Amino acid sequence: MALWAGRFSKEIDETVNAFNSSIAFDARMYKHDIQGSIAHAAMLGKCGIITEEDSRIIIKGLGEILEDIESGKLEFDPTAEDIHMFIEAELTKRYGDVGKRLHTSRSRNDQVAVDLRLYLRDEIAEIRGMVHNLCEVLVELAEKNTETVMPGYTHLQRAQPVTFAHHMMAYVQMFLRDLGRLDDTAKRMNVCPLGSGALAGTTYNIDRELTASLLGFDAPMANSLDGVSDRDYCIELANALSLIMMHLSRFSEEVILWCSWEFKFIELDDAYATGSSIMPQKKNPDITELIRGKTARVYGDLNTLLTMMKGLPLAYNKDMQEDKEAIFDAVDTVKLCVKTFIPMMETLSVNAENMRAAAAKGFINATDCADYLVKKGMPFRDAYKISGTLVAECIAKGLTLETLPMEEYQKMTDLFTEDVYEAISLETCVKGRLSQGGPSPDAVAVQIALAKAQLEA
Ligand code: ARG
């Protein structure tokens, strides 16, 4: 018999019950549901809405239920409507009328809203720790590779020289922003809907400040209609998670490229790659491809939430039960991906020689060749044209700017002297890029120091 059976003359149809039930996916919030109920019961007792004695029994009973769930003694009833009804019914089974007093001055609408905030607050803290850890791993990788010259690309064409450290630190910046977004989300969502009731508050003399502070919220939510119908925090979180996935996915794409025989810039540890069922030579970067693929589902989750909310009148509507599977899936997926990505990055080996060899091809010092003339007084546009003409000549003759004879240089302008070879050497090109944020080892050392300070803060 449902807890709401009073108004009904029939049992709910079995198919409808199964359709309506959310326990299959909201049972994971059991701990937070109990946490919320304990705070509510404590407040009811303090405010004299139920007796102190009943409050004490309820709190004790909820603690016992929590223990029994965790020890496996109490199993979730798959026919229960949701985790909230299940726990309340269990409390009543154990403590009769006292259990029936728990839901005084509360609705499942504010209950589920508080549970979800509590649950996601913990998940955000966990994801935050994982992304933080990822940043540390990348900083470490950067520290080992400040001199590892590689080509930087635009349009996936070799462009100008950078280092592997510089490249890693770019991702660190992205993930640091992700941490900031998680913090913003956590901060904004840390307000308490409990006491909003079904939608219109309550006639009981409740203390919302008390429940909010007992549950570690910064304040009660200011409006009860908003309290039960706000899911902005789910959407904000799904957005932050989508950006994490976007960053992981771009990174994955690069790892996939770098593992290919065409690049061979890195090699994944055997424990973090997979083979083929037919091609004995294959070593596939499946992890990164899966991350790239799973990015789609997190974007999908974000879209589900946005679309689910877009036409809903105030206040609670059952549509909102759909929030959970979407946000849980996004949370689970990000955790799974980061957890796998970290050790993969920790164990990969860097092929510095191949990176350097690739950087030595593709005329990535052509800008430096032009800059050489600019430093001797030539306007940049003229210098650019000369450098481009020399590149075309090299391509025609199968040479590089480093191997092009001096007389060819001097045919263009007598500003070129022997020191041009030094000026366009890869080392000079990288070390000379000292500008703030640039790839020179010194400039990257500053980036590393700043990132470390941010990570420690
Ligand atoms: N299982 C519901 C949900 O997840 C709980 C709230 C239901 N409230 C209601 N009045 N039907 O949204």
Coordinates of C-alpha atoms and ligand atoms in Angstrom, one line a residue:
M1 CA 0.0 0.0 0.0
A2 CA 1.4 3.4 -1.0
L3 CA 2.0 6.0 1.7
W4 CA -0.3 8.2 -0.2
A5 CA -3.1 5.6 -0.3
G6 CA -5.8 7.6 1.6
R7 CA -7.4 9.3 -1.4
F8 CA -7.3 6.2 -3.6
S9 CA -9.8 3.3 -3.8
K10 CA -7.5 1.0 -5.8
E11 CA -3.9 -0.2 -5.7
I12 CA -1.7 1.3 -8.4
D13 CA -1.4 -0.7 -11.6
E14 CA 1.8 -2.7 -11.6
T15 CA 3.0 -1.3 -14.9
V16 CA 2.3 2.2 -13.8
N17 CA 4.1 1.7 -10.6
A18 CA 7.2 0.4 -12.4
F19 CA 7.0 3.3 -14.8
N20 CA 6.6 5.8 -12.0
S21 CA 9.2 4.4 -9.7
S22 CA 12.6 6.0 -9.5
I23 CA 14.2 3.7 -6.8
A24 CA 16.2 1.9 -9.4
F25 CA 18.3 5.0 -9.9
D26 CA 17.7 7.2 -6.9
A27 CA 18.6 4.6 -4.3
R28 CA 22.1 5.8 -4.5
M29 CA 21.1 8.9 -2.6
Y30 CA 20.1 6.8 0.5
K31 CA 22.8 8.3 2.7
H32 CA 21.9 11.9 1.7
D33 CA 18.2 11.2 2.2
I34 CA 18.9 9.9 5.7
Q35 CA 21.2 12.9 6.4
G36 CA 18.4 15.3 5.3
S37 CA 15.8 13.5 7.3
I38 CA 17.9 13.5 10.4
A39 CA 18.4 17.3 10.2
H40 CA 14.6 17.7 9.6
A41 CA 13.7 15.5 12.6
A42 CA 16.2 17.4 14.8
M43 CA 14.6 20.7 13.8
L44 CA 11.1 19.3 14.3
G45 CA 12.1 18.3 17.9
K46 CA 13.9 21.6 18.6
C47 CA 10.9 23.6 17.4
G48 CA 8.5 21.6 19.4
I49 CA 6.6 20.4 16.3
I50 CA 7.2 16.8 17.4
T51 CA 8.4 15.8 20.9
E52 CA 12.1 15.7 21.7
E53 CA 11.6 12.0 22.5
D54 CA 10.1 11.2 19.0
S55 CA 12.8 13.3 17.4
R56 CA 15.4 11.2 19.2
I57 CA 13.8 7.9 18.2
I58 CA 13.5 9.0 14.6
I59 CA 17.1 10.0 14.4
K60 CA 18.2 6.7 16.0
G61 CA 16.0 4.7 13.7
L62 CA 17.4 6.5 10.6
G63 CA 20.9 5.7 11.8
E64 CA 20.0 2.1 12.2
I65 CA 18.5 2.0 8.7
L66 CA 21.7 3.6 7.3
E67 CA 23.8 0.9 9.0
D68 CA 21.6 -1.9 7.7
I69 CA 21.7 -0.6 4.2
E70 CA 25.5 -0.3 4.3
S71 CA 26.0 -3.7 5.8
G72 CA 23.6 -5.3 3.2
K73 CA 21.1 -6.3 5.9
L74 CA 18.4 -4.1 4.4
E75 CA 17.8 -4.3 0.7
F76 CA 16.0 -1.8 -1.4
D77 CA 12.5 -2.8 -2.4
P78 CA 12.4 -2.4 -6.2
T79 CA 8.6 -1.8 -6.1
A80 CA 9.0 1.2 -3.7
E81 CA 8.2 4.5 -5.4
D82 CA 11.5 6.1 -4.6
I83 CA 14.3 6.1 -2.0
H84 CA 12.4 8.7 0.0
M85 CA 9.3 6.6 0.4
F86 CA 11.3 3.5 1.0
I87 CA 13.2 4.9 3.9
E88 CA 10.2 6.5 5.5
A89 CA 8.2 3.3 5.1
E90 CA 11.0 1.3 6.6
L91 CA 11.2 3.7 9.6
T92 CA 7.5 3.3 10.1
K93 CA 7.8 -0.5 9.9
R94 CA 10.3 -0.3 12.7
Y95 CA 8.9 2.5 14.9
G96 CA 5.2 2.7 14.0
D97 CA 3.5 6.0 14.8
V98 CA 6.8 7.7 15.6
G99 CA 8.1 7.0 12.1
K100 CA 4.9 8.4 10.7
R101 CA 5.7 11.8 12.3
L102 CA 8.9 12.3 10.3
H103 CA 7.3 13.8 7.2
T104 CA 5.5 16.5 9.2
S105 CA 5.9 19.9 7.6
R106 CA 7.9 18.4 4.7
S107 CA 7.2 17.3 1.1
R108 CA 9.0 14.9 -1.1
N109 CA 9.5 17.9 -3.3
D110 CA 11.8 19.8 -0.9
Q111 CA 13.1 16.4 0.3
V112 CA 14.3 15.3 -3.1
A113 CA 15.7 18.8 -3.8
V114 CA 17.8 18.7 -0.7
D115 CA 18.9 15.1 -1.3
L116 CA 20.2 15.9 -4.7
R117 CA 22.1 18.9 -3.6
L118 CA 23.7 17.0 -0.8
Y119 CA 24.5 14.1 -3.1
L120 CA 26.0 16.3 -5.9
R121 CA 28.0 18.3 -3.4
D122 CA 29.9 15.2 -2.5
E123 CA 30.3 14.2 -6.1
I124 CA 31.7 17.6 -7.0
A125 CA 34.2 17.3 -4.2
E126 CA 35.3 13.9 -5.5
I127 CA 35.5 15.0 -9.1
R128 CA 37.4 18.1 -8.0
G129 CA 40.0 16.0 -6.3
M130 CA 40.4 13.8 -9.4
V131 CA 40.8 16.8 -11.8
H132 CA 43.2 18.3 -9.3
N133 CA 45.2 15.1 -9.4
L134 CA 45.2 15.1 -13.1
C135 CA 46.7 18.6 -13.1
E136 CA 49.5 17.5 -10.8
V137 CA 50.3 14.6 -13.1
L138 CA 50.4 16.9 -16.1
V139 CA 52.6 19.4 -14.2
E140 CA 55.0 16.6 -13.4
L141 CA 55.1 15.5 -17.0
A142 CA 55.8 19.1 -18.0
E143 CA 58.6 19.5 -15.5
K144 CA 60.4 16.5 -17.1
N145 CA 59.9 17.9 -20.6
T146 CA 60.7 21.6 -20.6
E147 CA 63.5 21.0 -23.2
T148 CA 61.5 18.5 -25.3
V149 CA 61.1 20.4 -28.5
M150 CA 58.1 19.5 -30.6
P151 CA 56.2 21.1 -33.5
G152 CA 53.3 23.4 -32.5
Y153 CA 50.4 23.2 -34.9
T154 CA 47.7 25.3 -36.4
H155 CA 45.3 23.7 -38.8
L156 CA 47.2 20.6 -37.9
Q157 CA 50.1 21.9 -40.0
R158 CA 53.5 22.4 -38.4
A159 CA 53.6 26.0 -37.4
Q160 CA 56.2 27.1 -34.8
P161 CA 58.3 25.2 -32.3
V162 CA 57.0 24.5 -28.8
T163 CA 57.9 22.0 -26.1
F164 CA 56.0 19.0 -24.8
A165 CA 56.0 20.8 -21.4
H166 CA 54.4 23.9 -23.0
H167 CA 51.7 21.7 -24.6
M168 CA 51.0 19.9 -21.3
M169 CA 50.7 23.2 -19.5
A170 CA 48.1 24.4 -21.9
Y171 CA 45.9 21.5 -20.7
V172 CA 46.7 22.3 -17.1
Q173 CA 45.2 25.8 -17.7
M174 CA 42.0 24.2 -19.2
F175 CA 41.7 21.9 -16.2
L176 CA 42.4 24.7 -13.8
R177 CA 39.4 26.5 -15.3
D178 CA 37.4 23.4 -14.9
L179 CA 38.2 23.4 -11.2
G180 CA 37.0 27.0 -11.0
R181 CA 33.8 26.1 -12.7
L182 CA 33.2 23.2 -10.3
D183 CA 33.9 25.5 -7.4
D184 CA 31.4 28.1 -8.7
T185 CA 28.7 25.5 -9.2
A186 CA 29.3 24.1 -5.7
K187 CA 29.2 27.6 -4.2
R188 CA 26.0 28.6 -5.9
M189 CA 24.2 25.3 -5.3
N190 CA 25.0 25.3 -1.6
V191 CA 21.7 26.7 -0.4
C192 CA 19.0 24.7 1.3
P193 CA 15.5 24.0 -0.2
L194 CA 14.3 22.2 2.9
G195 CA 11.3 23.9 4.4
S196 CA 9.9 24.9 1.0
G197 CA 7.4 22.1 1.5
A198 CA 5.5 21.0 -1.5
L199 CA 5.7 24.5 -3.0
A200 CA 4.2 26.9 -0.5
G201 CA 6.2 26.6 2.6
T202 CA 4.4 25.4 5.7
T203 CA 2.1 26.6 8.6
Y204 CA 4.4 25.0 11.2
N205 CA 6.8 27.2 13.0
I206 CA 9.9 25.6 11.4
D207 CA 13.5 26.8 11.6
R208 CA 15.0 26.8 8.2
E209 CA 18.2 28.4 9.3
L210 CA 18.8 25.4 11.6
T211 CA 18.3 22.7 9.0
A212 CA 20.4 24.7 6.5
S213 CA 23.3 24.9 8.9
L214 CA 22.9 21.3 10.2
L215 CA 23.3 20.2 6.6
G216 CA 26.3 22.5 5.9
F217 CA 24.4 24.8 3.5
D218 CA 25.3 28.5 3.5
A219 CA 21.6 29.6 3.8
P220 CA 18.0 28.5 3.2
M221 CA 16.7 29.2 -0.3
A222 CA 14.9 32.5 -0.4
N223 CA 11.7 31.4 -2.2
S224 CA 9.8 28.1 -1.7
L225 CA 8.5 27.9 -5.3
D226 CA 12.1 28.2 -6.5
G227 CA 13.3 25.9 -3.7
V228 CA 11.4 22.9 -5.1
S229 CA 11.6 23.7 -8.8
D230 CA 15.2 24.9 -9.3
R231 CA 17.4 22.5 -11.2
D232 CA 19.9 25.1 -12.3
Y233 CA 22.6 23.5 -10.3
C234 CA 22.2 20.2 -12.2
I235 CA 22.5 22.1 -15.5
E236 CA 25.5 24.1 -14.3
L237 CA 27.2 21.0 -13.1
A238 CA 26.4 19.2 -16.4
N239 CA 27.9 22.2 -18.2
A240 CA 31.1 22.1 -16.1
L241 CA 31.3 18.3 -16.7
S242 CA 30.7 18.8 -20.4
L243 CA 33.7 21.2 -20.5
I244 CA 35.9 18.7 -18.6
M245 CA 34.9 16.1 -21.2
M246 CA 35.5 18.5 -24.1
H247 CA 39.0 19.1 -22.7
L248 CA 39.6 15.4 -22.2
S249 CA 38.3 14.7 -25.6
R250 CA 40.6 17.2 -27.3
F251 CA 43.5 15.8 -25.3
S252 CA 42.5 12.2 -26.3
E253 CA 42.4 13.2 -29.9
E254 CA 46.0 14.4 -29.6
V255 CA 47.1 11.3 -27.8
I256 CA 45.5 9.2 -30.6
L257 CA 47.4 11.2 -33.2
W258 CA 50.7 11.1 -31.2
C259 CA 50.4 7.3 -30.9
S260 CA 50.0 6.7 -34.6
W261 CA 52.9 5.6 -36.7
E262 CA 52.6 8.8 -38.6
F263 CA 53.6 10.8 -35.5
K264 CA 55.1 8.3 -32.9
F265 CA 55.6 11.2 -30.5
I266 CA 54.5 9.0 -27.5
E267 CA 54.0 5.4 -26.6
L268 CA 51.3 4.2 -24.3
D269 CA 52.2 1.7 -21.6
D270 CA 51.0 -1.8 -22.6
A271 CA 48.7 -1.8 -19.6
Y272 CA 46.8 1.2 -21.1
A273 CA 46.4 0.1 -24.7
T274 CA 44.6 -2.8 -26.4
G275 CA 45.3 -5.2 -29.2
S276 CA 43.3 -6.3 -32.2
S277 CA 41.5 -9.6 -32.6
I278 CA 42.9 -10.1 -36.1
M279 CA 45.9 -7.8 -36.6
P280 CA 48.8 -9.0 -34.5
Q281 CA 50.8 -5.8 -34.9
K282 CA 48.1 -3.5 -33.5
K283 CA 48.4 -1.5 -30.3
N284 CA 45.3 0.7 -30.1
P285 CA 44.6 3.7 -27.9
D286 CA 41.1 2.5 -27.0
I287 CA 41.0 4.5 -23.7
T288 CA 41.3 7.8 -25.5
E289 CA 38.8 6.8 -28.2
L290 CA 36.3 5.8 -25.5
I291 CA 36.8 9.1 -23.7
R292 CA 36.2 11.0 -27.0
G293 CA 33.1 8.9 -27.5
K294 CA 31.8 9.3 -24.0
T295 CA 32.0 13.0 -24.3
A296 CA 28.9 12.7 -26.5
R297 CA 26.9 11.2 -23.7
V298 CA 27.8 13.9 -21.2
Y299 CA 26.8 16.5 -23.8
G300 CA 23.6 14.5 -24.2
D301 CA 23.0 14.6 -20.4
L302 CA 23.4 18.4 -20.5
N303 CA 20.9 18.6 -23.3
T304 CA 18.5 16.2 -21.6
L305 CA 18.5 18.5 -18.5
L306 CA 18.1 21.7 -20.5
T307 CA 15.3 20.3 -22.6
M308 CA 13.6 18.6 -19.7
M309 CA 13.4 22.0 -17.8
K310 CA 12.6 24.3 -20.6
G311 CA 8.8 24.2 -20.6
L312 CA 8.1 23.4 -17.0
P313 CA 5.7 25.7 -15.1
L314 CA 6.4 26.3 -11.4
A315 CA 6.7 24.5 -9.2
Y316 CA 7.5 20.7 -9.0
N317 CA 6.6 18.5 -12.0
K318 CA 7.2 14.8 -12.3
D319 CA 9.3 15.5 -15.4
M320 CA 12.0 16.6 -12.9
Q321 CA 12.5 13.0 -11.8
E322 CA 14.4 12.7 -15.1
D323 CA 17.1 15.0 -13.7
K324 CA 18.7 12.1 -11.8
E325 CA 19.6 9.7 -14.5
A326 CA 21.1 12.4 -16.6
I327 CA 23.2 14.1 -14.0
F328 CA 24.2 10.8 -12.4
D329 CA 25.3 9.5 -15.8
A330 CA 27.4 12.7 -16.4
V331 CA 29.0 12.4 -13.0
D332 CA 29.7 8.7 -13.4
T333 CA 31.1 9.1 -16.9
V334 CA 33.5 12.0 -15.9
K335 CA 34.8 10.0 -12.9
L336 CA 35.3 6.9 -15.0
C337 CA 37.2 8.8 -17.7
V338 CA 39.4 10.9 -15.4
K339 CA 40.2 7.8 -13.4
T340 CA 41.5 6.0 -16.4
F341 CA 43.1 9.0 -18.1
I342 CA 45.4 9.8 -15.1
P343 CA 47.4 6.6 -15.0
M344 CA 47.5 6.4 -18.8
M345 CA 49.2 9.8 -18.8
E346 CA 51.5 8.8 -15.8
T347 CA 52.8 5.8 -17.6
L348 CA 53.2 6.9 -21.2
S349 CA 56.6 7.4 -22.6
V350 CA 57.7 10.4 -24.6
N351 CA 59.6 10.0 -27.8
A352 CA 61.7 13.2 -27.7
E353 CA 63.7 12.3 -30.7
N354 CA 60.7 11.9 -33.0
M355 CA 59.2 15.1 -31.7
R356 CA 62.4 16.9 -32.4
A357 CA 62.8 15.3 -35.9
A358 CA 59.2 16.4 -36.7
A359 CA 60.0 19.9 -35.5
A360 CA 63.1 20.0 -37.7
K361 CA 60.9 19.4 -40.7
G362 CA 58.1 21.6 -41.9
F363 CA 59.9 24.9 -41.8
I364 CA 58.6 25.8 -38.4
N365 CA 61.5 28.3 -38.2
A366 CA 60.3 30.4 -41.1
T367 CA 58.9 33.0 -38.8
D368 CA 62.2 33.2 -37.0
C369 CA 64.0 33.6 -40.4
A370 CA 61.7 36.6 -41.1
D371 CA 62.2 38.0 -37.5
Y372 CA 66.0 37.7 -38.1
L373 CA 65.7 40.3 -40.9
V374 CA 63.3 42.4 -38.9
K375 CA 65.9 42.6 -36.1
K376 CA 68.3 43.9 -38.8
G377 CA 65.9 46.7 -39.7
M378 CA 63.7 45.3 -42.5
P379 CA 59.9 45.9 -42.2
F380 CA 58.1 42.6 -41.2
R381 CA 56.0 42.3 -44.4
D382 CA 59.1 42.4 -46.6
A383 CA 61.0 40.0 -44.4
Y384 CA 57.9 37.7 -44.4
K385 CA 58.0 37.6 -48.2
I386 CA 61.7 36.8 -48.4
S387 CA 61.4 34.1 -45.9
G388 CA 58.4 32.6 -47.8
T389 CA 60.4 32.7 -51.1
L390 CA 63.3 30.9 -49.4
V391 CA 60.9 28.2 -48.1
A392 CA 59.5 27.7 -51.6
E393 CA 63.1 27.4 -52.9
C394 CA 64.0 24.9 -50.2
I395 CA 60.9 22.8 -51.1
A396 CA 61.9 22.8 -54.8
K397 CA 65.4 21.8 -54.0
G398 CA 64.7 19.3 -51.2
L399 CA 66.5 21.5 -48.6
T400 CA 65.6 23.0 -45.3
L401 CA 66.3 26.6 -44.1
E402 CA 69.1 25.1 -42.0
T403 CA 70.8 23.5 -45.1
L404 CA 70.2 26.2 -47.6
P405 CA 73.6 27.6 -48.7
M406 CA 74.6 31.2 -47.7
E407 CA 74.8 32.4 -51.3
E408 CA 71.1 31.6 -51.7
Y409 CA 70.3 33.6 -48.7
Q410 CA 72.4 36.5 -49.9
K411 CA 70.7 36.5 -53.3
M412 CA 67.6 37.7 -51.4
T413 CA 69.3 40.4 -49.3
D414 CA 72.8 41.0 -47.9
L415 CA 71.3 41.4 -44.5
F416 CA 71.7 37.7 -44.2
T417 CA 75.1 36.6 -42.8
E418 CA 76.4 33.4 -41.3
D419 CA 74.7 34.0 -38.0
V420 CA 71.3 33.3 -39.6
Y421 CA 71.9 29.6 -39.1
E422 CA 72.3 30.1 -35.4
A423 CA 69.2 32.4 -35.4
I424 CA 67.0 29.7 -37.0
S425 CA 68.3 26.7 -35.1
L426 CA 65.5 24.9 -33.2
E427 CA 67.1 25.6 -29.9
T428 CA 67.3 29.3 -30.6
C429 CA 63.7 29.3 -31.8
V430 CA 62.4 27.7 -28.7
K431 CA 64.6 29.4 -26.2
G432 CA 64.0 32.8 -27.8
R433 CA 60.2 32.5 -27.3
L434 CA 60.6 34.0 -23.9
S435 CA 57.4 36.1 -24.0
Q436 CA 55.1 35.6 -21.0
G437 CA 53.1 32.3 -21.6
G438 CA 55.5 31.2 -24.3
P439 CA 57.3 27.9 -24.9
S440 CA 60.8 28.7 -23.8
P441 CA 62.0 26.6 -20.9
D442 CA 62.2 29.7 -18.7
A443 CA 58.7 30.9 -19.7
V444 CA 57.3 27.4 -19.1
A445 CA 59.0 27.3 -15.7
V446 CA 57.0 30.4 -14.7
Q447 CA 53.8 28.7 -15.9
I448 CA 54.7 25.6 -13.9
A449 CA 55.4 27.6 -10.7
L450 CA 52.1 29.5 -11.0
A451 CA 50.1 26.4 -11.7
K452 CA 51.7 24.7 -8.7
A453 CA 50.8 27.6 -6.5
Q454 CA 47.2 27.5 -7.7
L455 CA 47.0 23.8 -7.1
E456 CA 48.4 24.2 -3.6
A457 CA 46.0 27.0 -2.8
Ligands
ARG1 N1 11.0 10.6 -7.0 C1 10.6 11.9 -7.1 C2 11.7 12.7 -7.9 O1 12.7 12.2 -8.1 C3 10.5 12.5 -5.8 C4 9.6 13.7 -5.7 C5 8.2 13.3 -6.0 N2 7.2 14.2 -5.6 C6 6.0 14.1 -5.9 N3 5.1 14.8 -5.4 N4 5.6 13.1 -6.8 O2 11.5 13.8 -8.4

